[in-house]
Amino acid sequence: MASGEEISGAWCFAKGSLLDNGNIVYDPRCKGAIGTTQTAAVNTATIIAALADIGTEGGVLQLPPGTIDVTGSAITVSNPTIIQGMGQAQTYLRVDGAGYALQFTSTRCQVHDLGFYHVGTVQASTGAIRIGDQAGLIKLERLYFPADTYWYRNIDHAGAAADLRIRD
C-alpha cells in the first residue's frame, strides 16, 4: 500500500502490519462474524478472541458500526488497549440483563467513540464500564449513554485507586 492510500471496508492484515498513530489496529471481524445479526455469545467470543491477539504489547480494538449484543461481564480488558467505536451514534455495545459491557483490569486503557445500551431488569451488578481495583490510568472520551437505557451505574470505579479521566 502506498503512503497516504486509504482503506475502506473490513480488511484483515497480518498481525502488526497496520498501524494507526503508532498503535497496532485489530478488527474483531478478522476473528469471525460480529454485529447486529449475531448473538451476544458469538459477538462476545469474537471480541475476546481479538483482545487475546492484542496481548501485552497493547493495541487498538476497532469495533465496526452497529449495535453489538454482548454477554454481561464476559469481556475483560487485561492488557493496555484502546477500544475504538466508529462514533457515538454509530457503534453500541448492548447488554441484556446483569453485568457490565466492558471490564478493565489493566493500566493504560482507553475507550473512544462508543455508545452503551442496557436492556432488561436493572440490577446492582449492571453497568456500561467497570474499572477494577487493579486497573491504572483509564481514559474515556466521547461515550454515549442513550436516555432510554438504564444502568445501575454507567461507570463503576470499583474502589480502584486508578486515575480516571472522562472527556466529552
mmCIF file of C-alpha atoms in Angstrom:
data_model
loop_
_atom_site.group_PDB
_atom_site.id
_atom_site.type_symbol
_atom_site.label_atom_id
_atom_site.label_comp_id
_atom_site.label_asym_id
_atom_site.label_seq_id
_atom_site.Cartn_x
_atom_site.Cartn_y
_atom_site.Cartn_z
ATOM 1 C CA MET A 1 0.000 0.000 0.000
ATOM 2 C CA ALA A 2 1.306 3.398 -0.939
ATOM 3 C CA SER A 3 1.758 6.135 1.623
ATOM 4 C CA GLY A 4 -1.446 8.099 2.108
ATOM 5 C CA GLU A 5 -3.614 5.445 0.457
ATOM 6 C CA GLU A 6 -6.994 4.987 2.160
ATOM 7 C CA ILE A 7 -8.612 1.710 3.159
ATOM 8 C CA SER A 8 -12.353 1.229 3.474
ATOM 9 C CA GLY A 9 -14.423 -1.779 4.465
ATOM 10 C CA ALA A 10 -13.258 -4.744 6.518
ATOM 11 C CA TRP A 11 -9.719 -5.848 5.731
ATOM 12 C CA CYS A 12 -7.632 -8.373 7.607
ATOM 13 C CA PHE A 13 -3.893 -7.851 7.738
ATOM 14 C CA ALA A 14 -1.088 -9.871 9.257
ATOM 15 C CA LYS A 15 -0.561 -9.038 12.921
ATOM 16 C CA GLY A 16 1.419 -5.834 13.278
ATOM 17 C CA SER A 17 1.071 -4.758 9.645
ATOM 18 C CA LEU A 18 -1.490 -1.965 10.097
ATOM 19 C CA LEU A 19 -0.656 0.985 12.321
ATOM 20 C CA ASP A 20 -2.797 3.908 13.436
ATOM 21 C CA ASN A 21 -0.846 6.674 15.170
ATOM 22 C CA GLY A 22 1.786 4.102 16.143
ATOM 23 C CA ASN A 23 -0.718 1.581 17.535
ATOM 24 C CA ILE A 24 -1.432 -1.831 16.047
ATOM 25 C CA VAL A 25 -5.114 -1.950 14.982
ATOM 26 C CA TYR A 26 -7.171 -5.118 15.457
ATOM 27 C CA ASP A 27 -10.541 -5.617 13.764
ATOM 28 C CA PRO A 28 -12.656 -8.276 15.507
ATOM 29 C CA ARG A 29 -14.260 -9.122 12.142
ATOM 30 C CA CYS A 30 -10.970 -10.854 11.307
ATOM 31 C CA LYS A 31 -11.750 -13.338 14.111
ATOM 32 C CA GLY A 32 -15.286 -14.126 12.952
ATOM 33 C CA ALA A 33 -18.742 -12.702 12.467
ATOM 34 C CA ILE A 34 -19.746 -9.773 14.648
ATOM 35 C CA GLY A 35 -22.627 -7.316 14.699
ATOM 36 C CA THR A 36 -26.374 -6.953 14.766
ATOM 37 C CA THR A 37 -27.074 -10.287 13.073
ATOM 38 C CA GLN A 38 -25.073 -12.299 15.626
ATOM 39 C CA THR A 39 -25.989 -13.499 19.113
ATOM 40 C CA ALA A 40 -24.449 -11.996 22.237
ATOM 41 C CA ALA A 41 -22.428 -15.197 22.740
ATOM 42 C CA VAL A 42 -20.949 -15.043 19.210
ATOM 43 C CA ASN A 43 -20.149 -11.307 19.432
ATOM 44 C CA THR A 44 -18.590 -11.725 22.881
ATOM 45 C CA ALA A 45 -16.412 -14.661 21.769
ATOM 46 C CA THR A 46 -15.249 -12.710 18.699
ATOM 47 C CA ILE A 47 -14.267 -9.656 20.759
ATOM 48 C CA ILE A 48 -12.496 -11.827 23.354
ATOM 49 C CA ALA A 49 -10.511 -13.545 20.560
ATOM 50 C CA ALA A 50 -9.448 -10.169 19.143
ATOM 51 C CA LEU A 51 -8.425 -8.939 22.616
ATOM 52 C CA ALA A 52 -6.318 -12.088 23.061
ATOM 53 C CA ASP A 53 -4.403 -11.199 19.884
ATOM 54 C CA ILE A 54 -3.609 -7.753 21.247
ATOM 55 C CA GLY A 55 -1.585 -9.262 24.074
ATOM 56 C CA THR A 56 0.644 -7.410 26.490
ATOM 57 C CA GLU A 57 2.116 -5.052 23.882
ATOM 58 C CA GLY A 58 -1.232 -3.305 23.545
ATOM 59 C CA GLY A 59 -3.119 -2.037 20.526
ATOM 60 C CA VAL A 60 -6.391 -0.678 19.192
ATOM 61 C CA LEU A 61 -9.559 -2.771 19.014
ATOM 62 C CA GLN A 62 -11.607 -1.113 16.242
ATOM 63 C CA LEU A 63 -15.281 -2.042 16.601
ATOM 64 C CA PRO A 64 -17.488 -1.828 13.489
ATOM 65 C CA PRO A 65 -20.637 0.299 13.254
ATOM 66 C CA GLY A 66 -23.918 -1.106 14.511
ATOM 67 C CA THR A 67 -25.364 -2.431 17.750
ATOM 68 C CA ILE A 68 -23.275 -5.293 19.091
ATOM 69 C CA ASP A 69 -25.004 -7.505 21.671
ATOM 70 C CA VAL A 70 -22.544 -8.803 24.284
ATOM 71 C CA THR A 71 -22.759 -11.083 27.293
ATOM 72 C CA GLY A 72 -22.596 -9.101 30.546
ATOM 73 C CA SER A 73 -19.284 -9.170 32.446
ATOM 74 C CA ALA A 74 -17.685 -11.551 29.956
ATOM 75 C CA ILE A 75 -15.342 -9.063 28.234
ATOM 76 C CA THR A 76 -12.385 -8.215 30.437
ATOM 77 C CA VAL A 77 -9.608 -5.994 29.102
ATOM 78 C CA SER A 78 -6.434 -7.146 30.815
ATOM 79 C CA ASN A 79 -3.799 -5.528 28.557
ATOM 80 C CA PRO A 80 -3.167 -1.912 27.504
ATOM 81 C CA THR A 81 -5.885 -1.447 24.890
ATOM 82 C CA ILE A 82 -7.748 1.323 23.108
ATOM 83 C CA ILE A 83 -11.315 0.291 22.313
ATOM 84 C CA GLN A 84 -12.493 2.460 19.444
ATOM 85 C CA GLY A 85 -16.020 2.665 18.055
ATOM 86 C CA MET A 86 -16.995 4.377 14.823
ATOM 87 C CA GLY A 87 -18.723 7.243 16.634
ATOM 88 C CA GLN A 88 -21.179 7.876 19.432
ATOM 89 C CA ALA A 89 -24.219 7.340 17.226
ATOM 90 C CA GLN A 90 -22.557 4.618 15.142
ATOM 91 C CA THR A 91 -21.264 1.834 17.422
ATOM 92 C CA TYR A 92 -23.046 0.494 20.505
ATOM 93 C CA LEU A 93 -22.386 -2.341 22.921
ATOM 94 C CA ARG A 94 -25.662 -3.703 24.318
ATOM 95 C CA VAL A 95 -26.053 -5.918 27.394
ATOM 96 C CA ASP A 96 -29.291 -7.761 28.162
ATOM 97 C CA GLY A 97 -29.584 -8.447 31.891
ATOM 98 C CA ALA A 98 -26.895 -8.365 34.554
ATOM 99 C CA GLY A 99 -23.257 -7.498 34.085
ATOM 100 C CA TYR A 100 -21.013 -4.872 32.538
ATOM 101 C CA ALA A 101 -20.373 -4.320 28.828
ATOM 102 C CA LEU A 102 -16.623 -3.868 29.467
ATOM 103 C CA GLN A 103 -14.414 -4.563 32.483
ATOM 104 C CA PHE A 104 -10.867 -3.253 32.834
ATOM 105 C CA THR A 105 -8.104 -4.802 34.927
ATOM 106 C CA SER A 106 -5.138 -3.256 33.101
ATOM 107 C CA THR A 107 -3.366 0.070 33.056
ATOM 108 C CA ARG A 108 -3.196 2.467 30.118
ATOM 109 C CA CYS A 109 -6.592 1.638 28.599
ATOM 110 C CA GLN A 110 -8.887 3.930 26.635
ATOM 111 C CA VAL A 111 -12.430 3.868 25.246
ATOM 112 C CA HIS A 112 -13.436 6.291 22.462
ATOM 113 C CA ASP A 113 -16.498 6.987 20.318
ATOM 114 C CA LEU A 114 -18.718 4.242 21.692
ATOM 115 C CA GLY A 115 -22.294 4.011 22.918
ATOM 116 C CA PHE A 116 -23.723 1.653 25.540
ATOM 117 C CA TYR A 117 -27.217 0.172 25.832
ATOM 118 C CA HIS A 118 -28.767 -1.908 28.575
ATOM 119 C CA VAL A 119 -31.980 -3.874 28.181
ATOM 120 C CA GLY A 120 -33.738 -5.980 30.778
ATOM 121 C CA THR A 121 -34.031 -5.616 34.529
ATOM 122 C CA VAL A 122 -31.648 -3.182 36.194
ATOM 123 C CA GLN A 123 -29.691 -4.927 38.935
ATOM 124 C CA ALA A 124 -26.934 -3.775 41.282
ATOM 125 C CA SER A 125 -24.369 -5.576 39.121
ATOM 126 C CA THR A 126 -25.162 -3.782 35.853
ATOM 127 C CA GLY A 127 -23.164 -1.061 34.187
ATOM 128 C CA ALA A 128 -21.524 0.035 30.968
ATOM 129 C CA ILE A 129 -17.918 0.031 32.197
ATOM 130 C CA ARG A 130 -16.337 -1.443 35.321
ATOM 131 C CA ILE A 131 -12.844 -0.356 36.281
ATOM 132 C CA GLY A 132 -11.327 -2.940 38.594
ATOM 133 C CA ASP A 133 -9.107 -2.229 41.569
ATOM 134 C CA GLN A 134 -6.014 -3.397 39.648
ATOM 135 C CA ALA A 135 -6.579 -1.009 36.744
ATOM 136 C CA GLY A 136 -4.364 2.004 36.227
ATOM 137 C CA LEU A 137 -4.904 5.071 34.046
ATOM 138 C CA ILE A 138 -8.175 4.786 32.111
ATOM 139 C CA LYS A 139 -9.163 7.419 29.541
ATOM 140 C CA LEU A 140 -12.799 7.689 28.385
ATOM 141 C CA GLU A 141 -13.746 10.015 25.524
ATOM 142 C CA ARG A 142 -16.917 10.637 23.552
ATOM 143 C CA LEU A 143 -19.065 7.936 25.168
ATOM 144 C CA TYR A 144 -22.811 7.814 24.678
ATOM 145 C CA PHE A 145 -25.462 6.574 27.113
ATOM 146 C CA PRO A 146 -28.901 6.993 25.458
ATOM 147 C CA ALA A 147 -31.648 8.418 27.646
ATOM 148 C CA ASP A 148 -33.882 5.392 27.084
ATOM 149 C CA THR A 149 -31.430 2.914 28.570
ATOM 150 C CA TYR A 150 -30.893 2.349 32.283
ATOM 151 C CA TRP A 151 -27.898 1.006 34.185
ATOM 152 C CA TYR A 152 -27.345 0.702 37.876
ATOM 153 C CA ARG A 153 -24.093 2.565 37.159
ATOM 154 C CA ASN A 154 -22.827 3.911 33.859
ATOM 155 C CA ILE A 155 -19.240 3.703 35.065
ATOM 156 C CA ASP A 156 -18.292 1.713 38.153
ATOM 157 C CA HIS A 157 -14.913 2.708 39.561
ATOM 158 C CA ALA A 158 -14.993 -0.296 41.931
ATOM 159 C CA GLY A 159 -12.912 1.427 44.591
ATOM 160 C CA ALA A 160 -9.947 1.493 42.232
ATOM 161 C CA ALA A 161 -7.001 3.691 43.027
ATOM 162 C CA ALA A 162 -6.711 4.403 39.301
ATOM 163 C CA ASP A 163 -6.731 7.812 37.652
ATOM 164 C CA LEU A 164 -9.977 8.251 35.763
ATOM 165 C CA ARG A 165 -10.259 10.885 33.029
ATOM 166 C CA ILE A 166 -13.594 11.475 31.359
ATOM 167 C CA ARG A 167 -13.998 13.904 28.444
ATOM 168 C CA ASP A 168 -16.983 14.533 26.205
#
